[in-house]
Coordinates of C-alpha atoms in Angstrom, one line a residue:
M1079 CA -124.8 -73.2 -90.0
L1080 CA -127.6 -75.0 -91.8
F1081 CA -130.3 -72.8 -90.2
S1082 CA -129.8 -69.3 -89.0
P1083 CA -131.1 -68.4 -85.4
I1084 CA -133.8 -66.2 -86.9
R1085 CA -135.2 -68.8 -89.1
T1086 CA -135.1 -71.5 -86.4
E1087 CA -136.9 -69.2 -84.0
Y1088 CA -139.5 -68.4 -86.6
A1089 CA -140.1 -72.0 -87.4
V1090 CA -140.6 -72.9 -83.7
E1091 CA -143.0 -69.9 -83.3
R1092 CA -145.0 -70.8 -86.4
V1093 CA -145.3 -74.4 -85.3
S1094 CA -146.6 -73.3 -82.0
L1095 CA -149.1 -70.9 -83.5
N1096 CA -150.4 -73.3 -86.1
K1097 CA -150.5 -76.2 -83.6
F1098 CA -152.6 -74.5 -80.9
S1099 CA -154.8 -72.5 -83.3
A1100 CA -155.6 -75.6 -85.3
L1101 CA -156.2 -77.6 -82.1
F1102 CA -158.7 -75.2 -80.7
G1103 CA -160.5 -74.9 -84.0
F1104 CA -160.6 -78.7 -84.4
L1105 CA -161.9 -79.2 -80.9
L1106 CA -164.6 -76.6 -81.4
R1107 CA -165.8 -78.2 -84.6
I1108 CA -166.1 -81.6 -82.9
F1109 CA -167.8 -79.9 -79.9
D1110 CA -170.4 -78.1 -82.0
I1111 CA -171.3 -81.4 -83.8
A1112 CA -171.6 -83.2 -80.5
V1113 CA -173.7 -80.3 -79.0
I1114 CA -176.2 -80.1 -81.8
V1115 CA -176.8 -83.9 -81.7
A1116 CA -176.9 -84.3 -78.0
V1117 CA -179.1 -81.2 -77.4
G1118 CA -181.4 -82.4 -80.2
V1119 CA -181.9 -85.7 -78.4
A1120 CA -182.2 -84.0 -75.0
A1121 CA -184.9 -81.6 -76.4
Y1122 CA -186.8 -84.6 -77.8
W1123 CA -186.7 -86.2 -74.3
L1124 CA -188.0 -83.0 -72.7
R1125 CA -190.8 -82.7 -75.2
F1126 CA -191.9 -86.4 -75.6
G1127 CA -190.4 -88.2 -72.6
T1128 CA -188.2 -90.6 -74.6
V1129 CA -184.9 -90.6 -76.4
E1130 CA -185.9 -92.9 -79.2
M1131 CA -186.3 -90.4 -81.9
P1132 CA -188.2 -91.4 -85.1
L1133 CA -186.5 -91.1 -88.5
D1134 CA -187.8 -87.7 -89.5
F1135 CA -186.4 -86.1 -86.3
R1136 CA -183.1 -87.9 -86.7
Q1137 CA -182.9 -86.5 -90.3
A1138 CA -183.7 -83.0 -89.0
V1139 CA -180.7 -83.3 -86.5
A1140 CA -178.5 -84.6 -89.4
R1141 CA -179.5 -81.6 -91.5
G1142 CA -178.7 -79.3 -88.5
V1143 CA -175.2 -80.7 -88.4
L1144 CA -174.7 -80.1 -92.1
F1145 CA -176.0 -76.5 -91.9
A1146 CA -173.9 -75.9 -88.8
L1147 CA -170.7 -77.1 -90.5
L1148 CA -171.4 -74.9 -93.5
S1149 CA -172.4 -71.8 -91.6
M1150 CA -169.8 -71.9 -88.8
G1151 CA -166.9 -72.3 -91.3
T1152 CA -168.3 -69.7 -93.6
F1153 CA -168.9 -67.1 -90.8
S1154 CA -165.4 -67.6 -89.4
M1155 CA -166.5 -69.0 -86.0
Y1156 CA -163.4 -71.2 -85.8
R1157 CA -160.9 -68.4 -86.3
S1158 CA -158.9 -66.9 -83.4
W1159 CA -160.9 -64.5 -81.1
R1160 CA -157.7 -63.2 -79.6
G1161 CA -158.4 -59.9 -77.8
V1162 CA -162.0 -59.7 -78.9
S1163 CA -164.6 -59.3 -76.1
V1164 CA -166.8 -62.1 -74.9
A1165 CA -169.9 -60.0 -75.7
S1166 CA -168.8 -59.7 -79.4
E1167 CA -168.2 -63.4 -79.7
A1168 CA -171.5 -64.2 -78.0
F1169 CA -173.5 -61.9 -80.3
K1170 CA -171.9 -63.5 -83.4
L1171 CA -172.5 -67.0 -82.0
L1172 CA -176.2 -66.2 -81.4
S1173 CA -176.5 -64.8 -85.0
V1174 CA -174.9 -67.8 -86.6
W1175 CA -177.0 -70.4 -84.7
S1176 CA -180.0 -68.4 -85.6
V1177 CA -179.1 -68.8 -89.3
V1178 CA -178.5 -72.5 -88.8
F1179 CA -181.9 -73.1 -87.3
M1180 CA -183.7 -70.8 -89.7
L1181 CA -182.2 -72.9 -92.5
G1182 CA -183.6 -76.0 -90.8
V1183 CA -187.0 -74.5 -90.4
L1184 CA -187.1 -73.2 -94.0
Y1185 CA -186.1 -76.6 -95.3
V1186 CA -189.0 -78.2 -93.4
A1187 CA -191.5 -75.5 -94.4
L1188 CA -190.6 -75.3 -98.1
L1189 CA -190.4 -79.0 -98.7
K1190 CA -193.4 -79.7 -96.4
V1191 CA -191.6 -82.3 -94.4
Q1192 CA -194.0 -84.1 -92.1
G1193 CA -193.4 -85.1 -88.5
V1194 CA -191.0 -82.4 -87.3
T1195 CA -193.4 -79.6 -86.7
S1196 CA -193.1 -79.5 -82.9
R1197 CA -192.4 -75.9 -82.2
L1198 CA -191.6 -76.7 -78.5
W1199 CA -188.9 -79.2 -79.7
W1200 CA -187.4 -76.6 -82.0
G1201 CA -187.3 -74.1 -79.2
Y1202 CA -185.7 -76.4 -76.7
W1203 CA -183.1 -77.5 -79.3
F1204 CA -182.2 -73.9 -80.3
A1205 CA -182.0 -72.5 -76.8
G1206 CA -180.0 -75.5 -75.5
T1207 CA -177.6 -75.5 -78.5
V1208 CA -176.9 -71.7 -78.1
L1209 CA -176.3 -72.1 -74.3
A1210 CA -174.1 -75.3 -74.5
S1211 CA -172.1 -73.9 -77.5
G1212 CA -171.5 -70.6 -75.6
M1213 CA -170.3 -72.4 -72.5
G1214 CA -168.0 -74.5 -74.6
R1215 CA -166.4 -71.3 -76.1
L1216 CA -166.0 -69.8 -72.6
V1217 CA -164.0 -73.0 -71.6
C1218 CA -162.0 -72.7 -74.8
R1219 CA -161.2 -69.1 -74.0
Q1220 CA -160.0 -70.0 -70.6
A1221 CA -157.9 -72.8 -72.1
A1222 CA -156.4 -70.5 -74.7
A1223 CA -155.6 -67.9 -72.0
W1224 CA -153.9 -70.6 -69.9
V1225 CA -151.8 -71.6 -72.9
R1226 CA -150.9 -68.0 -73.9
E1227 CA -150.0 -67.1 -70.3
R1228 CA -147.3 -69.8 -70.6
G1229 CA -145.8 -68.3 -73.7
L1230 CA -147.5 -70.5 -76.3
D1231 CA -149.7 -69.5 -79.3
V1232 CA -148.3 -66.0 -79.0
R1233 CA -148.4 -63.2 -81.7
T1234 CA -145.3 -61.0 -81.9
A1235 CA -145.6 -57.2 -82.0
V1236 CA -143.4 -54.1 -82.0
V1237 CA -144.3 -50.6 -80.9
V1238 CA -143.4 -47.3 -82.7
G1239 CA -143.0 -44.4 -80.4
S1240 CA -142.1 -43.9 -76.7
T1241 CA -145.1 -41.8 -75.6
A1242 CA -147.3 -42.4 -72.6
D1243 CA -149.7 -44.3 -74.9
A1244 CA -146.8 -46.6 -76.0
A1245 CA -145.9 -47.3 -72.4
H1246 CA -149.6 -48.1 -71.7
I1247 CA -149.7 -50.5 -74.6
V1248 CA -146.6 -52.4 -73.3
R1249 CA -148.0 -52.5 -69.7
T1250 CA -151.4 -53.6 -70.8
L1251 CA -150.3 -56.4 -73.1
E1252 CA -147.8 -57.6 -70.5
R1253 CA -150.4 -57.6 -67.8
Q1254 CA -153.1 -59.3 -70.0
R1255 CA -151.1 -62.3 -71.2
W1256 CA -154.4 -64.0 -72.2
A1257 CA -154.4 -61.9 -75.3
G1258 CA -151.3 -63.7 -76.5
I1259 CA -149.4 -60.7 -77.9
E1260 CA -145.7 -60.4 -77.1
V1261 CA -144.0 -57.0 -77.6
R1262 CA -140.5 -57.6 -78.9
G1263 CA -139.4 -54.0 -78.6
W1264 CA -139.9 -50.5 -79.8
F1265 CA -138.7 -48.1 -82.5
S1266 CA -138.1 -44.4 -82.2
T1267 CA -139.0 -41.8 -84.9
G1268 CA -135.7 -39.8 -84.7
D1269 CA -132.1 -40.2 -84.0
A1270 CA -132.2 -39.0 -80.4
L1271 CA -133.8 -41.2 -77.7
Q1272 CA -136.2 -39.0 -75.7
Q1273 CA -137.2 -41.7 -73.1
Q1274 CA -137.1 -45.4 -72.7
L1275 CA -140.0 -47.9 -72.6
A1276 CA -139.5 -49.9 -69.5
G1277 CA -139.3 -53.7 -70.0
V1278 CA -138.7 -53.8 -73.8
P1279 CA -135.6 -53.1 -75.8
H1280 CA -135.0 -50.2 -78.2
L1281 CA -134.6 -51.7 -81.7
G1282 CA -133.7 -48.7 -83.7
D1283 CA -135.3 -45.9 -85.6
L1284 CA -137.8 -46.0 -88.5
A1285 CA -135.1 -47.0 -91.0
A1286 CA -134.7 -50.3 -89.1
L1287 CA -138.5 -51.0 -88.7
A1288 CA -139.3 -52.7 -92.0
P1289 CA -136.2 -54.9 -92.2
Y1290 CA -136.8 -56.0 -88.6
V1291 CA -140.5 -56.8 -89.2
E1292 CA -139.6 -58.9 -92.3
S1293 CA -136.6 -60.7 -90.9
H1294 CA -138.4 -61.6 -87.6
H1295 CA -141.8 -62.2 -89.1
I1296 CA -143.6 -59.8 -86.8
S1297 CA -147.4 -60.1 -86.7
Q1298 CA -148.4 -56.6 -85.6
V1299 CA -147.0 -53.1 -85.7
W1300 CA -148.5 -50.7 -83.1
I1301 CA -148.1 -47.0 -83.8
A1302 CA -148.3 -44.9 -80.7
L1303 CA -147.5 -41.4 -82.1
P1304 CA -149.4 -38.1 -81.8
V1305 CA -151.7 -37.4 -84.7
S1306 CA -149.5 -34.4 -85.5
E1307 CA -146.7 -36.7 -86.6
Q1308 CA -148.4 -37.4 -89.9
A1309 CA -145.2 -37.6 -91.9
A1310 CA -143.8 -40.4 -89.6
I1311 CA -147.1 -42.3 -89.8
D1312 CA -147.1 -42.1 -93.6
R1313 CA -143.5 -43.3 -93.7
I1314 CA -144.3 -46.3 -91.6
V1315 CA -147.2 -47.3 -93.8
T1316 CA -145.2 -46.9 -96.9
D1317 CA -142.2 -48.7 -95.6
L1318 CA -144.4 -51.7 -94.7
D1319 CA -146.0 -51.9 -98.2
H1320 CA -144.3 -55.3 -98.7
S1321 CA -145.3 -56.7 -95.3
T1322 CA -148.5 -58.5 -94.4
A1323 CA -148.2 -57.5 -90.7
D1324 CA -151.2 -55.8 -89.2
I1325 CA -150.7 -52.0 -88.6
K1326 CA -152.6 -50.6 -85.6
F1327 CA -152.7 -47.0 -84.6
V1328 CA -153.4 -46.0 -81.0
P1329 CA -154.7 -42.4 -81.0
D1330 CA -154.8 -39.8 -78.3
L1331 CA -158.1 -38.9 -76.7
F1332 CA -158.8 -36.0 -79.2
G1333 CA -158.2 -38.4 -82.0
L1334 CA -160.6 -40.9 -80.5
Q1335 CA -163.4 -38.4 -80.5
L1336 CA -162.9 -37.6 -84.1
L1337 CA -162.5 -41.1 -85.3
N1338 CA -164.4 -43.2 -82.9
H1339 CA -166.3 -44.9 -85.8
S1340 CA -163.0 -46.5 -86.8
V1341 CA -162.0 -47.7 -83.3
E1342 CA -162.0 -51.3 -82.2
Q1343 CA -161.1 -52.9 -78.8
I1344 CA -158.2 -55.3 -78.5
A1345 CA -157.3 -56.5 -75.0
G1346 CA -159.2 -53.4 -73.7
L1347 CA -157.1 -51.0 -75.8
P1348 CA -158.8 -48.6 -78.3
V1349 CA -157.0 -48.9 -81.7
I1350 CA -157.6 -47.7 -85.2
N1351 CA -156.8 -50.0 -88.1
L1352 CA -154.8 -48.1 -90.7
R1353 CA -154.7 -51.2 -92.9
A1354 CA -156.8 -54.3 -92.6
S1355 CA -158.5 -56.9 -94.8
P1356 CA -160.8 -55.2 -97.3
L1357 CA -163.2 -58.2 -96.9
D1358 CA -164.1 -58.4 -93.2
G1359 CA -167.2 -58.9 -91.1
E1360 CA -170.4 -59.4 -93.2
A1361 CA -168.5 -59.2 -96.5
R1362 CA -166.3 -62.1 -95.4
M1363 CA -169.3 -64.1 -94.5
V1364 CA -171.1 -63.4 -97.8
K1365 CA -168.1 -64.2 -99.9
G1366 CA -167.3 -67.3 -97.9
L1367 CA -170.8 -68.7 -98.4
E1368 CA -170.7 -67.7 -102.0
D1369 CA -167.4 -69.6 -102.6
R1370 CA -168.5 -72.8 -100.9
V1371 CA -171.9 -73.0 -102.4
L1372 CA -170.8 -72.3 -105.9
A1373 CA -167.7 -74.5 -105.7
A1374 CA -169.8 -77.4 -104.5
L1375 CA -172.3 -77.0 -107.3
I1376 CA -169.7 -76.5 -110.0
L1377 CA -167.7 -79.6 -108.9
V1378 CA -170.8 -81.7 -109.1
L1379 CA -171.5 -80.4 -112.6
I1380 CA -168.0 -80.7 -113.9
A1381 CA -167.1 -84.1 -112.4
P1382 CA -167.4 -85.9 -115.8
V1383 CA -165.1 -83.2 -117.3
L1384 CA -162.6 -83.7 -114.6
A1385 CA -162.5 -87.4 -115.1
V1386 CA -162.0 -87.0 -118.9
I1387 CA -159.2 -84.5 -118.5
A1388 CA -157.5 -86.6 -115.9
L1389 CA -157.5 -89.6 -118.3
G1390 CA -156.2 -87.4 -121.1
V1391 CA -153.3 -86.1 -118.9
K1392 CA -152.4 -89.7 -117.9
L1393 CA -152.5 -91.1 -121.4
T1394 CA -150.5 -88.3 -123.1
S1395 CA -147.5 -88.0 -120.9
R1396 CA -145.8 -89.7 -118.0
G1397 CA -146.2 -88.3 -114.5
P1398 CA -148.9 -87.4 -112.0
V1399 CA -152.3 -86.1 -113.1
L1400 CA -152.2 -83.2 -110.7
F1401 CA -149.5 -80.6 -110.3
K1402 CA -149.2 -78.9 -106.9
Q1403 CA -147.3 -75.6 -106.6
K1404 CA -146.6 -73.5 -103.6
R1405 CA -148.3 -70.1 -103.8
H1406 CA -148.9 -67.3 -101.3
G1407 CA -152.5 -67.3 -100.0
L1408 CA -154.4 -65.1 -97.5
D1409 CA -152.1 -62.9 -95.4
G1410 CA -149.1 -64.2 -97.4
K1411 CA -149.3 -67.7 -95.9
T1412 CA -148.0 -70.5 -98.2
I1413 CA -150.7 -72.8 -99.7
K1414 CA -150.5 -75.6 -102.3
V1415 CA -152.6 -74.7 -105.5
W1416 CA -153.8 -77.7 -107.6
K1417 CA -153.8 -77.8 -111.4
F1418 CA -153.9 -80.5 -114.0
R1419 CA -150.3 -81.1 -115.1
S1420 CA -149.8 -79.5 -118.5
M1421 CA -146.0 -79.9 -118.7
R1422 CA -143.6 -82.8 -119.0
V1423 CA -142.1 -83.7 -115.6
H1424 CA -138.9 -81.7 -115.3
A1425 CA -136.6 -80.3 -112.6
E1426 CA -136.1 -76.6 -111.7
H1427 CA -133.1 -75.1 -110.0
A1428 CA -133.6 -74.5 -106.3
G1429 CA -135.5 -71.2 -105.7
Q1430 CA -136.3 -70.7 -109.4
V1431 CA -139.7 -71.1 -111.2
T1432 CA -139.6 -70.4 -114.9
Q1433 CA -142.8 -68.9 -116.3
A1434 CA -144.4 -70.7 -119.3
T1435 CA -143.7 -68.9 -122.6
K1436 CA -145.1 -69.1 -126.1
R1437 CA -144.1 -72.4 -127.8
D1438 CA -142.6 -73.6 -124.5
P1439 CA -141.1 -77.1 -125.2
R1440 CA -142.0 -78.3 -121.7
I1441 CA -145.7 -78.0 -122.5
T1442 CA -147.3 -81.2 -123.9
A1443 CA -149.8 -81.0 -126.8
F1444 CA -152.7 -81.9 -124.5
G1445 CA -151.3 -79.5 -121.9
S1446 CA -151.3 -76.7 -124.4
F1447 CA -155.0 -77.2 -125.0
L1448 CA -155.7 -77.2 -121.3
R1449 CA -153.7 -74.0 -120.8
R1450 CA -155.3 -72.1 -123.7
T1451 CA -158.8 -73.0 -122.4
S1452 CA -157.8 -72.6 -118.7
L1453 CA -159.2 -76.1 -118.1
D1454 CA -156.0 -76.9 -116.2
E1455 CA -157.3 -74.6 -113.4
L1456 CA -160.4 -76.6 -112.7
P1457 CA -159.0 -78.6 -109.7
Q1458 CA -158.7 -75.3 -107.9
F1459 CA -162.4 -75.5 -107.1
I1460 CA -161.2 -78.2 -104.5
N1461 CA -158.9 -75.5 -103.1
V1462 CA -162.0 -73.3 -102.8
L1463 CA -163.9 -75.9 -100.8
Q1464 CA -160.8 -76.3 -98.6
G1465 CA -161.1 -72.6 -97.8
K1466 CA -157.6 -71.8 -99.2
M1467 CA -158.9 -70.0 -102.3
S1468 CA -161.9 -68.1 -103.6
I1469 CA -163.6 -68.4 -107.0
V1470 CA -162.9 -64.7 -107.7
G1471 CA -159.8 -62.9 -106.4
P1472 CA -156.2 -62.0 -107.4
R1473 CA -154.6 -64.9 -109.2
P1474 CA -151.9 -66.5 -107.0
H1475 CA -148.3 -66.3 -108.3
A1476 CA -145.4 -68.6 -107.6
V1477 CA -143.7 -67.8 -104.3
E1478 CA -140.4 -67.0 -106.1
H1479 CA -142.2 -64.5 -108.4
N1480 CA -143.7 -62.8 -105.3
H1481 CA -140.2 -62.4 -103.8
H1482 CA -139.1 -60.8 -107.1
Y1483 CA -142.0 -58.5 -107.8
K1484 CA -142.7 -57.2 -104.3
A1485 CA -139.5 -55.1 -104.4
I1486 CA -140.3 -53.4 -107.7
V1487 CA -144.1 -53.2 -108.0
Q1488 CA -145.8 -50.8 -105.5
N1489 CA -148.4 -52.4 -103.2
Y1490 CA -147.7 -55.8 -104.7
M1491 CA -148.1 -57.7 -101.5
Q1492 CA -151.4 -56.1 -100.6
R1493 CA -153.0 -58.5 -103.1
H1494 CA -152.6 -61.1 -100.3
R1495 CA -155.0 -59.4 -98.0
V1496 CA -157.8 -61.5 -99.6
K1497 CA -157.8 -65.1 -100.7
P1498 CA -156.4 -65.8 -104.2
G1499 CA -158.9 -66.6 -106.9
I1500 CA -159.4 -69.0 -109.8
T1501 CA -160.3 -66.0 -111.9
G1502 CA -160.2 -62.3 -111.3
W1503 CA -160.9 -58.8 -112.5
A1504 CA -157.4 -58.6 -114.1
Q1505 CA -157.9 -61.8 -116.0
V1506 CA -161.3 -60.9 -117.5
N1507 CA -159.8 -57.6 -118.6
G1508 CA -157.2 -59.4 -120.7
L1509 CA -154.3 -59.6 -118.2
R1510 CA -153.7 -63.3 -118.4
G1511 CA -150.7 -65.5 -119.1
E1512 CA -147.0 -64.5 -119.0
T1513 CA -146.0 -61.4 -117.1
D1514 CA -142.7 -60.9 -118.9
T1515 CA -142.4 -57.1 -118.1
V1516 CA -142.8 -55.1 -114.9
D1517 CA -145.5 -53.0 -116.6
K1518 CA -147.7 -56.1 -117.2
M1519 CA -147.4 -57.1 -113.5
A1520 CA -148.0 -53.6 -112.3
A1521 CA -151.2 -53.4 -114.4
R1522 CA -152.4 -56.7 -113.0
V1523 CA -151.8 -55.5 -109.5
E1524 CA -153.7 -52.3 -110.3
Y1525 CA -156.7 -54.3 -111.4
D1526 CA -156.5 -56.6 -108.4
L1527 CA -156.5 -53.6 -106.0
H1528 CA -159.4 -52.1 -107.8
Y1529 CA -161.3 -55.3 -107.3
M1530 CA -160.5 -55.4 -103.6
Q1531 CA -161.5 -51.8 -103.0
N1532 CA -164.8 -52.2 -104.9
W1533 CA -165.8 -55.8 -104.0
S1534 CA -169.5 -56.7 -104.0
L1535 CA -171.4 -59.9 -104.6
L1536 CA -172.6 -58.5 -107.9
L1537 CA -169.1 -57.8 -109.0
D1538 CA -168.1 -61.4 -108.3
L1539 CA -171.0 -62.8 -110.3
R1540 CA -170.2 -60.4 -113.1
I1541 CA -166.6 -61.6 -113.2
I1542 CA -167.7 -65.3 -113.2
A1543 CA -170.1 -64.6 -116.1
M1544 CA -167.3 -62.7 -118.0
T1545 CA -165.0 -65.7 -117.4
V1546 CA -167.5 -68.1 -118.8
V1547 CA -168.2 -65.9 -121.8
K1548 CA -164.7 -64.8 -122.8
G1549 CA -162.2 -65.6 -120.1
F1550 CA -161.5 -69.2 -120.8
I1551 CA -159.9 -68.6 -124.1
G1552 CA -157.3 -65.9 -124.8
K1553 CA -154.3 -65.2 -126.9
A1554 CA -152.2 -64.6 -123.8
A1555 CA -152.9 -68.0 -122.2
Y1556 CA -150.1 -70.5 -123.0

């Protein structure tokens, strides 16, 4: 068979997930643009009795659209709100629209723009935009629930344990289909089956958990074990080191009282995240804004350099100016990373990517200069604007290298819990270039994990400064 049943099933599932998630996100973007324009005009009519807005008001509305697009994307307002309460989404929506309008007011005040000083118009515009945008998201939630209740845009999950809590998880997720989480089965912690979970199949013991999660591309693992089974919980987390599946722990009531600061609500169920993205909430917002603002400014500044390099690549060897390679991005999803082509066009064997080595005959003379100075990486600022990469983060490795190293370097795949970066803590500490030994890759991973655990805006700025000062040229870059 050309495609195995597992791969075919996964492909169909991924298409459905991407299709509907992308559709809802796209429709919300269009809706927000329409809302801010329409409400701006309606607010002018309420305030002045006409819809013929003068130029300065039209410019204010246009700036509002720009600020909204930047802020909404940066603050993850178009991501899935699966299982999150309406109140949480409403609070974040109010916060983001407040930022948008504060930016608009600050722009007018600081630049002393004349003509758009009507406080009543600003008030109408803000209140109407928040109300209309909120109503639109309620409709979107209902549409998403309708789609998920029919088996589309569904995340897959497995449960570990057969306790009363496990049974409650299965019943709740089955009853609340709007959350879009499908339980594929459950795993036991020992050889003997103590009781069955009604409605879902038994898939094996803990030894079968990690292989099943990987082969079936399970999105979530729900642990419903007593807190006293610490050894089993530790084993689950360790066995899933190579997986990017979310791990959720459903505690007993006593555990909830002890750890209630770690609890979140998903589909009405209290869960504790044992492993989640180290950059979430406000940190994700700040880093997203940092990435887009800096990337836009840098691209404007380096545009002439990009043009000169592109001309140099074209004149010194045949082939395309840009080289696009598949890498693993956030949550292990495949992305295409852009670089200036530094090698002669050549063919690799299927499933193989050969790392560049010192005096590699495939590298052109101009490409060697680009690689030594890291100038071949400059197009990745476009990847940052696309939201696929960050300026600072773990460097993305070729997909084939990830498959190789994840089995021999502990915690290797945890690097993919944040967006990959153009530069990183490992690179400015000398860990650049070829990773021809396991020890070199392990050291790089250690630095990447240190960065993720200690992230701050100041650390990012420090790494950027170190990259400019000493990171562009290094003996290991070839």
